[in-house]
Structures are given as C-alpha cells and as structure tokens.
Coordinates of N, CA, C and O in Angstrom, one line a residue:
X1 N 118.5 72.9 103.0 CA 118.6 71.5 102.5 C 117.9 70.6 103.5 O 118.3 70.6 104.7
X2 N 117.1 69.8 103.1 CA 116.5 68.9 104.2 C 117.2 67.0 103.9 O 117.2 66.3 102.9
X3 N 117.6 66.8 105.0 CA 118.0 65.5 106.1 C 117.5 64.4 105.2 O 116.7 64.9 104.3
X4 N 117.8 63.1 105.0 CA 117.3 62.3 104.3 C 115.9 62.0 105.4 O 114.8 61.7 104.9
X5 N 116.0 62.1 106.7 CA 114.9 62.1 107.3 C 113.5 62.8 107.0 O 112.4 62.4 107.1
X6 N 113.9 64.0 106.6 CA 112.8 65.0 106.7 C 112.7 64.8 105.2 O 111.6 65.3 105.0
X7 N 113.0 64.5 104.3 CA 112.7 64.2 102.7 C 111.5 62.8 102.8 O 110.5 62.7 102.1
X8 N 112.0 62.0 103.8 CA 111.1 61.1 104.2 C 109.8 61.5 104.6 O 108.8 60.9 104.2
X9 N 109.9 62.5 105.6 CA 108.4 62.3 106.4 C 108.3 63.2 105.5 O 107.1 63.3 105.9
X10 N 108.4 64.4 104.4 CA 107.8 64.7 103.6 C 106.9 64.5 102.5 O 106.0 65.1 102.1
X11 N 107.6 63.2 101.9 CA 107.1 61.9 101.1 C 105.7 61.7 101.8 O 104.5 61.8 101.3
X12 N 106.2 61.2 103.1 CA 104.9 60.3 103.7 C 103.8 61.5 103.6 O 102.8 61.3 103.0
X13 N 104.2 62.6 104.1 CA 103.1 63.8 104.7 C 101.8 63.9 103.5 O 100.6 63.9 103.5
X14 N 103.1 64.0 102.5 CA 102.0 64.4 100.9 C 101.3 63.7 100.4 O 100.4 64.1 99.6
X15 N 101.5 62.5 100.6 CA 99.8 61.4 100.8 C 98.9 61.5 101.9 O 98.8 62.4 102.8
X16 N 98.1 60.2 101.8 CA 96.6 60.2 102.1 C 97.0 60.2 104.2 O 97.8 59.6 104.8
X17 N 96.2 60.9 104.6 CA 96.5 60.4 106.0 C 95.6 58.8 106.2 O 94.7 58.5 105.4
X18 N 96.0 58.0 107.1 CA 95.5 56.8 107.0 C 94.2 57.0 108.0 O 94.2 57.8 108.9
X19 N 93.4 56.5 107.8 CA 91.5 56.6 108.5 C 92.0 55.7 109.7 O 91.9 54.5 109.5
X20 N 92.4 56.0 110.7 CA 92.9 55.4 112.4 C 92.3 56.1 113.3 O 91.9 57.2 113.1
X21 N 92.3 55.5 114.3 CA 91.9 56.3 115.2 C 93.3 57.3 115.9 O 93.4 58.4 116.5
X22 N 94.4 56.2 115.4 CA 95.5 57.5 115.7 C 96.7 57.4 114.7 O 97.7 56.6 114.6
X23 N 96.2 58.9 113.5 CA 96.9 58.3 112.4 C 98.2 59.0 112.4 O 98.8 58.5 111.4
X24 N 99.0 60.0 113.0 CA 100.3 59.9 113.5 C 100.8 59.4 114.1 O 101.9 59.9 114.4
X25 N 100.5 58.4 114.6 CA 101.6 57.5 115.4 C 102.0 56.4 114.4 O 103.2 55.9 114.3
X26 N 100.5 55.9 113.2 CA 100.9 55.4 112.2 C 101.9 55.9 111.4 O 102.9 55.2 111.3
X27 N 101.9 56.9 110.8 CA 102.8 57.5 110.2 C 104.1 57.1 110.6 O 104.9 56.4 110.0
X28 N 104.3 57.5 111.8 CA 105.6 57.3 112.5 C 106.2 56.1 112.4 O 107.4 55.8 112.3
X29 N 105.2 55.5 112.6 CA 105.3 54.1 112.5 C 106.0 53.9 111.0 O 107.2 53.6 110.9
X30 N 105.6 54.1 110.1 CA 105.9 53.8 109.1 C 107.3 53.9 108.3 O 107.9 53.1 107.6
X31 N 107.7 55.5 108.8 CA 108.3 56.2 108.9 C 109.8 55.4 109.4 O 110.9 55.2 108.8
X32 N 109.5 55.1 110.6 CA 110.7 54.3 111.7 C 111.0 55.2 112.8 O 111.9 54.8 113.6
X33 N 110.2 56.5 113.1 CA 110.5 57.2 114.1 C 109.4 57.1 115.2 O 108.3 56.6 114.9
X34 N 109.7 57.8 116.5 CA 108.1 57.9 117.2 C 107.3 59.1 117.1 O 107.9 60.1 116.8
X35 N 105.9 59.2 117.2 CA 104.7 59.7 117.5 C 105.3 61.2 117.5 O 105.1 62.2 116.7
X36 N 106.3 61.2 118.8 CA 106.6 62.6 119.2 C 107.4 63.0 118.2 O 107.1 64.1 117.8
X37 N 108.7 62.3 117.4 CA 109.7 63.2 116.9 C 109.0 63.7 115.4 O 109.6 64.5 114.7
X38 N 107.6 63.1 115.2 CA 107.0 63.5 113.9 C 106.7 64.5 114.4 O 107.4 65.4 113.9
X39 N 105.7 64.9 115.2 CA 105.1 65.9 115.7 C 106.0 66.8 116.0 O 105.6 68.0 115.8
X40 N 106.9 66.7 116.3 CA 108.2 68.2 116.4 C 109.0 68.4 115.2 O 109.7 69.3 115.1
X41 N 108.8 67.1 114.1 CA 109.0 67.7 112.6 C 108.5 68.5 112.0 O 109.1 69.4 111.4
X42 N 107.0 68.1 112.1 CA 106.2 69.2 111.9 C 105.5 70.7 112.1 O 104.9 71.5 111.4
X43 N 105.9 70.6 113.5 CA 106.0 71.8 114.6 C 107.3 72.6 113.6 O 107.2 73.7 113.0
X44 N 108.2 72.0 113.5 CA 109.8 72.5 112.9 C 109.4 73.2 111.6 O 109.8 74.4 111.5
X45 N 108.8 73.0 110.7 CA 108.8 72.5 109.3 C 107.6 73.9 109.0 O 107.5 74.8 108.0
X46 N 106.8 73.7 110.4 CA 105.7 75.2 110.7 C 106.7 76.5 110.5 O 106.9 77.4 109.6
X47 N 107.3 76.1 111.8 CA 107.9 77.3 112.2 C 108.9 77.6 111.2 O 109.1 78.8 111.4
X48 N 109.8 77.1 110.1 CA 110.7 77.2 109.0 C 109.7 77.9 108.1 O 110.2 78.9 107.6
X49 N 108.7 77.7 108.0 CA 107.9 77.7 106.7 C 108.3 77.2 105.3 O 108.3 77.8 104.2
X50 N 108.6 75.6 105.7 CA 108.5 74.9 104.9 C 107.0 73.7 104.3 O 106.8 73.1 103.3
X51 N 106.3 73.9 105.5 CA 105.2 73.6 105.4 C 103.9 74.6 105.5 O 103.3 74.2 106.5
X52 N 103.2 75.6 105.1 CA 102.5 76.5 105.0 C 101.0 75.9 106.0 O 100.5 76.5 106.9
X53 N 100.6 74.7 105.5 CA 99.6 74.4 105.7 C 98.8 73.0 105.5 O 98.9 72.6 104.3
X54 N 98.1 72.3 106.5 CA 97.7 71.3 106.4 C 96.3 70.3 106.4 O 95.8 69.8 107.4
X55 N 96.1 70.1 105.5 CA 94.7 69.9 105.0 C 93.9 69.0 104.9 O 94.6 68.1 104.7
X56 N 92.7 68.5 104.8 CA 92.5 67.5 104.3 C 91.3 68.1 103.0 O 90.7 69.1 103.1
X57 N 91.3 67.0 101.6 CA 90.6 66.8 100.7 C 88.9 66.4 101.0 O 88.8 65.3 100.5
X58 N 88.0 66.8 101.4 CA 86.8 66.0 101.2 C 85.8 65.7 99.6 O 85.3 66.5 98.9
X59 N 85.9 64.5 99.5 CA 85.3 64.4 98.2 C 84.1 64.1 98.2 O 83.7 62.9 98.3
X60 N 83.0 65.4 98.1 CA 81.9 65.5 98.6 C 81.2 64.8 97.4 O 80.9 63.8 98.1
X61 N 80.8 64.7 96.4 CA 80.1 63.7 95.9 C 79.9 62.6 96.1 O 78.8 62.0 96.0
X62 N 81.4 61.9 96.8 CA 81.2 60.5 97.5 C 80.5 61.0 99.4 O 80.4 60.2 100.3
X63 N 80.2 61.9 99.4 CA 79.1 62.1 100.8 C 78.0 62.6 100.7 O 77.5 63.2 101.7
X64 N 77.4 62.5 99.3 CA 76.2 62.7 98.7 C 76.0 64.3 98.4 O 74.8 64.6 98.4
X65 N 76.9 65.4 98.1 CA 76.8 66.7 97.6 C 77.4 66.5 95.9 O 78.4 66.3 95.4
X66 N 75.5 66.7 95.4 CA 75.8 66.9 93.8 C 75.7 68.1 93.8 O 75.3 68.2 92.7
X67 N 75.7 69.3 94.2 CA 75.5 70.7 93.5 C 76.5 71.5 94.5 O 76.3 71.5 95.7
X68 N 77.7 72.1 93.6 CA 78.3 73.4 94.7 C 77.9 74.4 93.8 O 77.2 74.3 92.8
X69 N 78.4 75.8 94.5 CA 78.0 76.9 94.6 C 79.2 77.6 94.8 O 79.9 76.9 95.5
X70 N 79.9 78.6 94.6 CA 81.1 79.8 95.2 C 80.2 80.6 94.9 O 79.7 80.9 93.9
X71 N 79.9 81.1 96.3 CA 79.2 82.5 96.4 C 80.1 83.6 96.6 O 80.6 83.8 97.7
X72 N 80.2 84.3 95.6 CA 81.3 85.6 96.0 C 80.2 87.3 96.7 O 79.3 87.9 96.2
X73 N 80.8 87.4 97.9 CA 79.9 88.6 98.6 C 80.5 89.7 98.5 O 81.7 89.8 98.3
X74 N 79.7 90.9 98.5 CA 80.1 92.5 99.0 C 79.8 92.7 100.2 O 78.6 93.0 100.4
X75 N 80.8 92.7 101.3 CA 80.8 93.1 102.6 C 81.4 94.2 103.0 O 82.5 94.6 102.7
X76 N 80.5 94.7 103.7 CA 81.5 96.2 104.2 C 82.3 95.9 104.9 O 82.1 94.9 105.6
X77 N 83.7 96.6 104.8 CA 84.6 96.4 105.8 C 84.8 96.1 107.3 O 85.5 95.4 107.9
X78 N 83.7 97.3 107.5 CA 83.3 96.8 109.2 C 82.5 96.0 109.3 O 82.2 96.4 110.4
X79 N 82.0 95.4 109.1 CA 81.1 94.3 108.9 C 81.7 92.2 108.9 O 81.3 91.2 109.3
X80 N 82.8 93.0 108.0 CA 83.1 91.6 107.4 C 83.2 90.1 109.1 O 82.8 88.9 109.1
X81 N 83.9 90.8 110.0 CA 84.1 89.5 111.3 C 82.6 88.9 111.4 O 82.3 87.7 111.2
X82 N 81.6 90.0 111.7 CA 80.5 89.4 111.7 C 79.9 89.0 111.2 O 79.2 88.1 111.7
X83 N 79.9 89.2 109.6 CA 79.5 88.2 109.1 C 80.1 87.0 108.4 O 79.3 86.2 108.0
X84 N 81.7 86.9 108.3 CA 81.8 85.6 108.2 C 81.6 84.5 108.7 O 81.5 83.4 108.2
X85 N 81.4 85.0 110.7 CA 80.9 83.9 111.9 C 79.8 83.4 111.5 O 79.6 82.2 111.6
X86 N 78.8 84.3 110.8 CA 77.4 84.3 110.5 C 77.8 82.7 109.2 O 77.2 81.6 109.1
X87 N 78.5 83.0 108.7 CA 78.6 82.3 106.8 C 79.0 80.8 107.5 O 78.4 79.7 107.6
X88 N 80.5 81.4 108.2 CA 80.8 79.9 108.1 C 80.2 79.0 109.7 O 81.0 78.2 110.3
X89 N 79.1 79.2 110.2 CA 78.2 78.4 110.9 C 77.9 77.4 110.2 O 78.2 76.3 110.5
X90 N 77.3 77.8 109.2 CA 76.6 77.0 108.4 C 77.6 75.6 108.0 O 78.8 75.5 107.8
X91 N 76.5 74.5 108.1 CA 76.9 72.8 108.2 C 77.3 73.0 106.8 O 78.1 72.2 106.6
X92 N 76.9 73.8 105.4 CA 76.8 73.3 104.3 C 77.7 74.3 103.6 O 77.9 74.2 102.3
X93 N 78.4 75.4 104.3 CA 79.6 75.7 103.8 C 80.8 75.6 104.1 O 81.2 76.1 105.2
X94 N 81.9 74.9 103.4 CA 83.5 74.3 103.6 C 84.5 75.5 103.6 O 85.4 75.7 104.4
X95 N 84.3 76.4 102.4 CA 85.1 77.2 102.6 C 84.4 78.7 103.0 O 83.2 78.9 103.0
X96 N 85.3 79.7 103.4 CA 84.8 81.0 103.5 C 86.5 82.2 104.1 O 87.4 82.2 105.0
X97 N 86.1 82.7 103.3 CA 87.4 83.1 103.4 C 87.7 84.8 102.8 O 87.1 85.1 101.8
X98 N 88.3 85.6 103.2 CA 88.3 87.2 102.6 C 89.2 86.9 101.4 O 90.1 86.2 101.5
X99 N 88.9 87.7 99.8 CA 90.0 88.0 99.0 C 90.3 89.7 98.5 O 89.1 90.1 98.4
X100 N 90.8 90.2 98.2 CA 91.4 91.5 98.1 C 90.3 92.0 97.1 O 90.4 91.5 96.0
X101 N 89.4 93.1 97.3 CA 88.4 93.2 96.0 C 89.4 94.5 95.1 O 90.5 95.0 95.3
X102 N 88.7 94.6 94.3 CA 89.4 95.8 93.1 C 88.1 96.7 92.3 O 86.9 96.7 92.7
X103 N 88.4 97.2 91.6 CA 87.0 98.3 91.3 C 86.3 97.4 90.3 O 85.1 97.3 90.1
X104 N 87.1 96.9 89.6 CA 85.8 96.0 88.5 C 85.5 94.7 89.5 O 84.4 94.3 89.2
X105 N 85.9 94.1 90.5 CA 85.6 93.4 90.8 C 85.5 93.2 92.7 O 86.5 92.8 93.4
X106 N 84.2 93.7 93.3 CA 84.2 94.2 94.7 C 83.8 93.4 95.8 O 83.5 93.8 96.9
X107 N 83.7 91.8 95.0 CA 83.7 90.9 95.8 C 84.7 90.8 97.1 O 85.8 90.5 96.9
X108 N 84.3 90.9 98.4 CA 85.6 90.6 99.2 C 85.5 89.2 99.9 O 86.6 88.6 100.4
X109 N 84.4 88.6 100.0 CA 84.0 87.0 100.8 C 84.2 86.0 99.9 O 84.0 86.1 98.7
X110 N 84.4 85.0 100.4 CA 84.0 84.1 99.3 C 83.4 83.0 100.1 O 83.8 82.8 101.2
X111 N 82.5 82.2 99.5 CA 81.6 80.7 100.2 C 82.0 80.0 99.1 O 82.2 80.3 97.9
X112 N 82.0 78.4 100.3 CA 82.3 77.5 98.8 C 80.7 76.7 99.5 O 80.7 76.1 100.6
X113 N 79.8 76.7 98.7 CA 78.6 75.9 99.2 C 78.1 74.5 98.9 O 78.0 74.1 97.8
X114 N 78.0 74.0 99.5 CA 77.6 72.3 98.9 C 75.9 71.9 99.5 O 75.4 72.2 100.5
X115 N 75.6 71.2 98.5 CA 74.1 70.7 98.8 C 74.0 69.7 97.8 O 74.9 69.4 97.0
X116 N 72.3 69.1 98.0 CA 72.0 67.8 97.6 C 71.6 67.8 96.0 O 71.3 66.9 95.2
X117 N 71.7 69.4 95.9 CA 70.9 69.6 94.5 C 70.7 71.4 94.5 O 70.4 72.1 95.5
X118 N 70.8 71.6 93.5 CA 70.9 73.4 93.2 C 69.9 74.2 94.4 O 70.3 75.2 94.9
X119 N 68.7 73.7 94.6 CA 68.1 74.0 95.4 C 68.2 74.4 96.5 O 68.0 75.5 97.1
X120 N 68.9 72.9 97.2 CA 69.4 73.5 98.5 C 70.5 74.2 98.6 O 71.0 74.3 99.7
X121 N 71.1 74.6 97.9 CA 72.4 75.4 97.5 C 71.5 77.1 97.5 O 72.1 78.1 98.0
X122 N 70.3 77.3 96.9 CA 70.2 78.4 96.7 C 69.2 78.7 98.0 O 69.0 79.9 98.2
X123 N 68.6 77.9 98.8 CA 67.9 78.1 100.5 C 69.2 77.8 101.2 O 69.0 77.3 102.3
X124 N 70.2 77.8 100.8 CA 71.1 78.2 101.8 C 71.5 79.6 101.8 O 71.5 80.3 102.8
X125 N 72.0 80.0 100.5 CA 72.1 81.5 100.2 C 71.3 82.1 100.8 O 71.8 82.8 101.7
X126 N 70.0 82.3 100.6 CA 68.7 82.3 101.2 C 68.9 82.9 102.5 O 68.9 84.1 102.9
X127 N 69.2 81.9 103.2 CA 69.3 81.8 104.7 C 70.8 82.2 105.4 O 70.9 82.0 106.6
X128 N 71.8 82.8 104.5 CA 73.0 83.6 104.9 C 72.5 85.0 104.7 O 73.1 85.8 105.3
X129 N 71.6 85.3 103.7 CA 71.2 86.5 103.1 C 70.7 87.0 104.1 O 70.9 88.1 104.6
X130 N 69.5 86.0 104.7 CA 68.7 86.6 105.9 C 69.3 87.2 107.2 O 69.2 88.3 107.6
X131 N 70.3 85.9 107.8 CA 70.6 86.3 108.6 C 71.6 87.4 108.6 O 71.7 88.3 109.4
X132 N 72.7 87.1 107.5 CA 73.5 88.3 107.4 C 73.4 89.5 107.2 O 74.2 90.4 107.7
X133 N 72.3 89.8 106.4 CA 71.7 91.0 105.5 C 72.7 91.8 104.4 O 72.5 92.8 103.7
X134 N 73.6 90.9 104.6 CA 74.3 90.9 103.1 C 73.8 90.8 101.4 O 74.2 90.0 100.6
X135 N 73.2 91.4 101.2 CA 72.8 91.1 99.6 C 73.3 91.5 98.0 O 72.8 91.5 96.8
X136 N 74.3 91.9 98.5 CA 75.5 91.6 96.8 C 76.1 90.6 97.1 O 76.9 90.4 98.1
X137 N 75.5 89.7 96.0 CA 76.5 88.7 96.0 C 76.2 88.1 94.1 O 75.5 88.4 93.1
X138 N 77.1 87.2 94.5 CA 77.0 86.5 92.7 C 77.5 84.8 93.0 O 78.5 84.4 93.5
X139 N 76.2 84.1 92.6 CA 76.4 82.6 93.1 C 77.0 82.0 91.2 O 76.5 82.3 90.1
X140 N 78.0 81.2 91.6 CA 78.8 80.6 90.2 C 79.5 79.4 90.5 O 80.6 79.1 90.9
X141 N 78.3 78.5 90.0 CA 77.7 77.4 89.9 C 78.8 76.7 89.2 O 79.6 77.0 88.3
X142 N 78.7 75.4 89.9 CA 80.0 74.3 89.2 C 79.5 73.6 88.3 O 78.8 72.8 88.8
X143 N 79.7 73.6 86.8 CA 79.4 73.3 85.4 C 80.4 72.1 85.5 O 79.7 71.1 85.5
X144 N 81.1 72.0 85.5 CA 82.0 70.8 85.2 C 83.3 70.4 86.2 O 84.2 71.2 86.3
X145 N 83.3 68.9 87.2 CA 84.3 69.1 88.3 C 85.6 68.6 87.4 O 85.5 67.7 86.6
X146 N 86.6 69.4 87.7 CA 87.8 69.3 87.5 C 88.9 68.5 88.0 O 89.1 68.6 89.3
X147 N 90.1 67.4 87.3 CA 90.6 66.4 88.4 C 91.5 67.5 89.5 O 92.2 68.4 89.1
X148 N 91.3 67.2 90.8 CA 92.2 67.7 91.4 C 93.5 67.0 91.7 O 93.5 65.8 91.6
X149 N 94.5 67.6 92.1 CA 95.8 67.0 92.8 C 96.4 67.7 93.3 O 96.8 68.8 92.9
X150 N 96.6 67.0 94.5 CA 97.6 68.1 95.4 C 99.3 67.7 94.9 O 99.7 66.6 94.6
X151 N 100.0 69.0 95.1 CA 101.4 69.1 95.0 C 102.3 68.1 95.3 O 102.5 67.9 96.5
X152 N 102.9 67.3 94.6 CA 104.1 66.3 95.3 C 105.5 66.7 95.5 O 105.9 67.0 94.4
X153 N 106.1 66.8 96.2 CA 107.8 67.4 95.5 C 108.3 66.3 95.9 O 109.5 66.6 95.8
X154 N 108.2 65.4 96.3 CA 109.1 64.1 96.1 C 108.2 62.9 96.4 O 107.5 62.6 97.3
X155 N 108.7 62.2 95.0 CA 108.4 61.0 94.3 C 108.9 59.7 94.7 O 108.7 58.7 94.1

C-alpha cells in the first residue's frame, strides 16, 4: 500500500516532466519535498518494482520525421550484440530492441526508424544492411499514427 506521499509523487511522475534545466528539483518543488527525498523515492519504487521504467515520449512529427519504418530482422544468435551496436548507432533509429522469434515468425530485432520521408527511411535500411550484413528483414511501414497515452493509475 503506498503513503499518501508516494500516491503523490506518483501522480506528479505520470505527467509531462517539465522542460528545466533541473527538472527534479522542480518536481519536488511541487510536490513539497526536496530534490534528494524524490530521488530516493524513486531509487525505492526501482528497487520495489513498482516503477519498471522511465521514459520519455518524443513526438517526432513535431521534429520534422514524416515517415517511420519497424524494421523487423533475422539475426543469428551469435551475432545479435554486434549487430545491434551496429543498428542502434544510427541518429535515425529510437528503438531497437530483441523479441522472442517462433517458427512462423523468425524475426528476433526489431528497429523503430524515422526519417524525412519514405526514402530516407529506406537508405537507412540501406546502410544497416551494409554495414551489418544482415539481410532478412521486413520493413512495415506506418499507414496511420495512432493516439497514444501513457498509463495513469491515479487521477
């Protein structure tokens, strides 16, 4: 059961962080506690695993990316460290990440790619292909963006 405190800085957490140059101390501020006792809420809340993980949203259209891409890859297993270092270098991919393949489906990488327009989405592929020498993959293209929202558990 969490503290009327910690129901609080949980509230605050699940919105927007504020654009500061030091935006937990704001928080805290806000909050009524200091800098440090947030930051060992959070440390707490890690180590509970009440908090899994911490993120931020980029809304890339408002930073000039009209065309994504999820490139799903077939990497060999031995293979896979090196080439993810290889994938996620790249300025123009946000995500990259391993998921469990299966026999109908033996994708194990996944890229989330962003560019100015289909093009450069597909000379990026391009140029992971080269360098990686990776070449099963399947690029699937974003048709329509979807609203997103992150989780609130208290209102």
């Amino acid at each position: 059961m969490l503290s009327p405190l910690e129901i609080k800085i949980v509230k605050r957490l699940q919105e927007d962080i504020p654009i500061v140059e030091e935006p937990y101390k704001q928080i805290a501020s806000e909050i009524g506690i200091s800098e440090k006792e947030l930051m060992n809420k959070i440390d707490e809340f890690f180590k509970k695993g009440i908090l899994r993980r911490f993120g931020a949203i980029v809304r890339h259209t408002n930073v000039g990316f009209k065309s994504n891409v999820l490139v799903v890859w077939k990497v060999p297993e031995d293979k896979i460290e090196q080439v993810v270092k290889i994938m996620a270098s790249f300025k123009e991919v946000s995500h990259c990440y391993k998921r469990k393949s299966c026999s109908k489906w033996q994708y194990n990488i996944y890229t989330m790619i962003h560019g100015e327009n289909r093009a450069s989405c597909e000379n990026t592929i391009c140029n992971i292909v080269k360098l990686s020498g990776v070449k099963e993959f399947e690029a699937l293209y974003t048709l329509k963006e979807l609203k997103k929202k992150s989780m609130k558990y208290f209102v």
